[in-house]
């Protein structure tokens, strides 16, 4: 009985009516949202059903293109497979295998299976480095003549023999001098160029004039 009395008093309270109206409006809003969600799901299923034939058409066209590509490449793949099988079944001769063996084996050589690989054979395929040619085939010219190059830097005829046509000092493999005399001759050449007695870009004009006179005299005799 006290509970019923409390409900009656609550119903008579003005705040209870306000709360009741707010709750009813909230429940009505929730009902409208649920109805909208249901309509959206129905529309989505319809759209999905409508889009499915297009997807089927796209997948079917893709399958057709794939089959066409496979048919176009089938002869090439078959030809490559036939060539590989024929090459596998072919009997290799001794000459065919010798072409692949770049290294010349000798009796008693020790090797590992890795030495027979293509990477190791390519090392033997490279041409060996040729030794630098040396023109020195005897004693040093300056030692035999007893000449100090630094004392004859003014003699451009001697200096010109150890310089190229473009004014570069020749290498010891061409001059035939030992290292000490090569350094002394290089010092004398640099000094002659520094004081202006020896051109640094071409042969000496006096030497060119002498060669020209010799050619003219030789032509007169002929």
Short mmCIF file of C-alpha atoms in Angstrom, two decimals:
data_model
loop_
_atom_site.label_atom_id
_atom_site.label_comp_id
_atom_site.label_asym_id
_atom_site.label_seq_id
_atom_site.Cartn_x
_atom_site.Cartn_y
_atom_site.Cartn_z
CA UNK A 1 0.00 0.00 0.00
CA UNK A 2 2.69 2.49 0.73
CA UNK A 3 4.16 1.82 -2.78
CA UNK A 4 0.86 2.64 -4.50
CA UNK A 5 0.58 5.80 -2.47
CA UNK A 6 4.09 6.78 -3.53
CA UNK A 7 3.19 6.26 -7.21
CA UNK A 8 0.07 8.35 -6.81
CA UNK A 9 2.06 11.17 -5.20
CA UNK A 10 4.71 10.89 -7.99
CA UNK A 11 2.05 11.12 -10.68
CA UNK A 12 0.70 14.26 -9.08
CA UNK A 13 4.21 15.81 -9.15
CA UNK A 14 4.75 18.17 -12.19
CA UNK A 15 8.35 16.98 -12.73
CA UNK A 16 7.09 13.45 -13.31
CA UNK A 17 5.03 14.54 -16.29
CA UNK A 18 8.04 16.38 -17.78
CA UNK A 19 10.23 13.29 -17.38
CA UNK A 20 7.56 11.12 -18.95
CA UNK A 21 7.31 13.35 -22.02
CA UNK A 22 11.10 13.37 -22.45
CA UNK A 23 11.25 9.58 -22.23
CA UNK A 24 8.48 9.18 -24.76
CA UNK A 25 10.25 11.54 -27.20
CA UNK A 26 13.52 9.61 -26.76
CA UNK A 27 11.84 6.27 -27.43
CA UNK A 28 10.13 7.65 -30.52
CA UNK A 29 13.49 8.94 -31.87
CA UNK A 30 15.06 5.51 -31.33
CA UNK A 31 12.19 3.87 -33.19
CA UNK A 32 12.64 6.21 -36.15
CA UNK A 33 16.41 5.50 -36.29
CA UNK A 34 15.86 1.75 -36.27
CA UNK A 35 13.34 2.12 -39.08
CA UNK A 36 15.83 4.15 -41.16
CA UNK A 37 18.53 1.51 -40.67
CA UNK A 38 16.16 -1.18 -41.85
CA UNK A 39 15.32 0.80 -44.98
CA UNK A 40 19.03 1.37 -45.68
CA UNK A 41 19.79 -2.32 -45.46
CA UNK A 42 16.98 -3.10 -47.88
CA UNK A 43 18.23 -0.49 -50.35
CA UNK A 44 21.81 -1.75 -50.03
CA UNK A 45 20.76 -5.29 -50.79
CA UNK A 46 18.89 -4.03 -53.85
CA UNK A 47 21.96 -2.12 -55.02
CA UNK A 48 24.12 -5.17 -54.48
CA UNK A 49 21.72 -7.29 -56.48
CA UNK A 50 21.68 -4.70 -59.24
CA UNK A 51 25.52 -4.45 -59.36
CA UNK A 52 26.14 -8.17 -59.41
CA UNK A 53 25.48 -8.65 -63.19
CA UNK A 54 28.09 -5.96 -64.02
CA UNK A 55 30.64 -7.67 -61.82
CA UNK A 56 29.84 -10.95 -63.46
CA UNK A 57 30.32 -9.35 -66.88
CA UNK A 58 33.67 -7.86 -65.84
CA UNK A 59 34.89 -11.17 -64.43
CA UNK A 60 33.78 -13.01 -67.56
CA UNK A 61 35.59 -10.49 -69.84
CA UNK A 62 38.72 -10.84 -67.70
CA UNK A 63 38.55 -14.62 -68.02
CA UNK A 64 38.21 -14.31 -71.80
CA UNK A 65 41.26 -12.03 -72.00
CA UNK A 66 43.27 -14.41 -69.83
CA UNK A 67 42.38 -17.35 -72.04
CA UNK A 68 43.34 -15.38 -75.17
CA UNK A 69 46.74 -14.50 -73.70
CA UNK A 70 47.32 -18.10 -72.71
CA UNK A 71 46.38 -19.30 -76.19
CA UNK A 72 48.68 -16.73 -77.83
CA UNK A 73 51.65 -17.70 -75.67
CA UNK A 74 51.06 -21.42 -75.82
CA UNK A 75 53.03 -22.03 -79.07
CA UNK A 76 56.05 -20.07 -77.81
CA UNK A 77 56.03 -21.90 -74.49
CA UNK A 78 55.71 -25.24 -76.25
CA UNK A 79 58.56 -24.36 -78.63
CA UNK A 80 60.81 -23.32 -75.73
CA UNK A 81 59.99 -26.53 -73.87
CA UNK A 82 60.75 -28.62 -76.95
CA UNK A 83 64.09 -26.87 -77.46
CA UNK A 84 65.01 -27.37 -73.81
CA UNK A 85 64.12 -31.06 -74.01
CA UNK A 86 66.08 -31.50 -77.25
CA UNK A 87 69.09 -29.76 -75.73
CA UNK A 88 68.80 -31.97 -72.65
CA UNK A 89 68.65 -35.15 -74.72
CA UNK A 90 71.47 -34.09 -77.05
CA UNK A 91 74.75 -35.91 -76.67
CA UNK A 92 77.51 -33.43 -75.91
CA UNK A 93 80.79 -34.06 -77.66
CA UNK A 94 84.22 -33.60 -76.19
CA UNK A 95 84.70 -30.44 -78.23
CA UNK A 96 81.52 -28.85 -76.80
CA UNK A 97 82.74 -29.42 -73.28
CA UNK A 98 86.25 -28.21 -74.08
CA UNK A 99 84.84 -24.83 -75.14
CA UNK A 100 83.45 -24.35 -71.65
CA UNK A 101 86.70 -25.30 -69.93
CA UNK A 102 88.72 -22.11 -70.06
CA UNK A 103 91.39 -23.42 -67.74
CA UNK A 104 94.00 -25.72 -69.18
CA UNK A 105 94.44 -28.55 -66.74
CA UNK A 106 97.69 -30.37 -66.27
CA UNK A 107 98.54 -33.67 -64.72
CA UNK A 108 98.80 -33.39 -60.95
CA UNK A 109 96.61 -30.28 -60.58
CA UNK A 110 94.46 -30.26 -57.46
CA UNK A 111 90.97 -28.79 -57.80
CA UNK A 112 87.66 -28.58 -55.98
CA UNK A 113 84.15 -28.79 -57.49
CA UNK A 114 83.87 -25.02 -57.16
CA UNK A 115 86.78 -24.61 -59.59
CA UNK A 116 84.60 -26.12 -62.33
CA UNK A 117 81.87 -23.48 -61.96
CA UNK A 118 81.32 -20.79 -64.54
CA UNK A 119 82.44 -18.03 -62.16
CA UNK A 120 85.85 -19.59 -61.64
CA UNK A 121 86.22 -20.45 -65.32
CA UNK A 122 85.54 -16.81 -66.22
CA UNK A 123 88.66 -15.83 -64.29
CA UNK A 124 90.78 -17.98 -66.58
CA UNK A 125 89.05 -16.55 -69.63
CA UNK A 126 90.51 -13.10 -69.00
CA UNK A 127 93.68 -12.32 -70.85
CA UNK A 128 96.73 -12.31 -68.58
CA UNK A 129 98.36 -8.97 -67.97
CA UNK A 130 101.27 -8.46 -70.28
CA UNK A 131 104.49 -7.24 -68.65
CA UNK A 132 105.48 -3.70 -69.44
CA UNK A 133 108.01 -3.62 -72.28
CA UNK A 134 111.44 -2.41 -71.29
CA UNK A 135 113.91 -0.87 -73.71
CA UNK A 136 116.78 -1.23 -71.29
CA UNK A 137 119.03 -3.96 -72.64
CA UNK A 138 122.39 -3.00 -71.20
CA UNK A 139 124.18 -0.57 -68.93
CA UNK A 140 122.94 2.94 -68.27
CA UNK A 141 123.90 5.41 -71.02
CA UNK A 142 124.67 8.19 -68.56
CA UNK A 143 126.87 5.89 -66.48
CA UNK A 144 128.79 4.78 -69.56
CA UNK A 145 129.33 8.37 -70.78
CA UNK A 146 129.95 9.69 -67.27
CA UNK A 147 127.47 12.55 -67.70
CA UNK A 148 125.62 14.37 -64.96
CA UNK A 149 122.29 15.48 -66.48
CA UNK A 150 121.98 18.52 -64.23
CA UNK A 151 125.25 19.91 -65.67
CA UNK A 152 123.96 19.71 -69.26
CA UNK A 153 120.48 21.17 -68.88
CA UNK A 154 121.50 23.95 -71.30
CA UNK A 155 122.19 21.39 -74.03
CA UNK A 156 118.69 21.10 -75.48
CA UNK A 157 119.85 18.40 -77.95
CA UNK A 158 120.47 15.99 -75.05
CA UNK A 159 117.34 17.05 -73.17
CA UNK A 160 115.21 16.58 -76.28
CA UNK A 161 116.13 12.88 -76.49
CA UNK A 162 114.39 12.24 -73.17
CA UNK A 163 111.23 14.25 -73.90
CA UNK A 164 108.24 13.38 -76.09
CA UNK A 165 106.96 15.61 -78.88
CA UNK A 166 104.42 17.10 -76.47
CA UNK A 167 106.99 17.97 -73.80
CA UNK A 168 106.41 15.02 -71.43
CA UNK A 169 109.36 13.26 -69.83
CA UNK A 170 109.72 9.73 -71.18
CA UNK A 171 109.30 6.74 -68.91
CA UNK A 172 112.30 4.78 -67.69
CA UNK A 173 111.10 1.83 -69.78
CA UNK A 174 111.80 3.97 -72.86
CA UNK A 175 114.91 5.83 -71.73
CA UNK A 176 116.66 2.78 -70.29
CA UNK A 177 118.01 4.76 -67.31
CA UNK A 178 118.26 3.42 -63.81
CA UNK A 179 116.00 5.08 -61.22
CA UNK A 180 118.60 7.51 -59.86
CA UNK A 181 119.64 8.77 -63.30
CA UNK A 182 115.98 8.90 -64.37
CA UNK A 183 115.24 11.30 -61.52
CA UNK A 184 118.30 13.41 -62.34
CA UNK A 185 117.36 13.61 -66.00
CA UNK A 186 113.79 14.60 -65.12
CA UNK A 187 115.15 17.35 -62.89
CA UNK A 188 117.41 18.63 -65.69
CA UNK A 189 114.51 18.62 -68.18
CA UNK A 190 112.28 20.57 -65.79
CA UNK A 191 115.05 23.10 -65.25
CA UNK A 192 115.56 23.54 -69.00
CA UNK A 193 111.83 24.10 -69.46
CA UNK A 194 111.73 26.49 -66.53
CA UNK A 195 114.44 28.80 -67.89
CA UNK A 196 112.89 28.70 -71.38
CA UNK A 197 115.58 26.73 -73.19
CA UNK A 198 113.30 23.79 -73.99
CA UNK A 199 109.69 24.09 -75.21
CA UNK A 200 107.12 22.37 -73.03
CA UNK A 201 104.55 21.69 -75.75
CA UNK A 202 106.60 20.80 -78.82
CA UNK A 203 110.07 20.03 -80.08
CA UNK A 204 112.76 22.69 -80.12
CA UNK A 205 112.55 25.00 -83.18
CA UNK A 206 116.27 24.63 -83.83
CA UNK A 207 115.92 20.86 -84.06
CA UNK A 208 112.97 21.22 -86.40
CA UNK A 209 115.04 23.54 -88.63
CA UNK A 210 117.89 21.00 -88.75
CA UNK A 211 115.51 18.20 -89.72
CA UNK A 212 114.00 20.38 -92.43
CA UNK A 213 117.46 21.12 -93.89
CA UNK A 214 118.34 17.40 -93.90
CA UNK A 215 115.15 16.57 -95.77
CA UNK A 216 115.84 19.27 -98.33
CA UNK A 217 119.39 18.00 -98.88
CA UNK A 218 118.11 14.45 -99.24
CA UNK A 219 115.57 15.54 -101.84
CA UNK A 220 118.31 17.28 -103.85
CA UNK A 221 120.32 14.06 -104.17
CA UNK A 222 117.25 12.26 -105.57
#
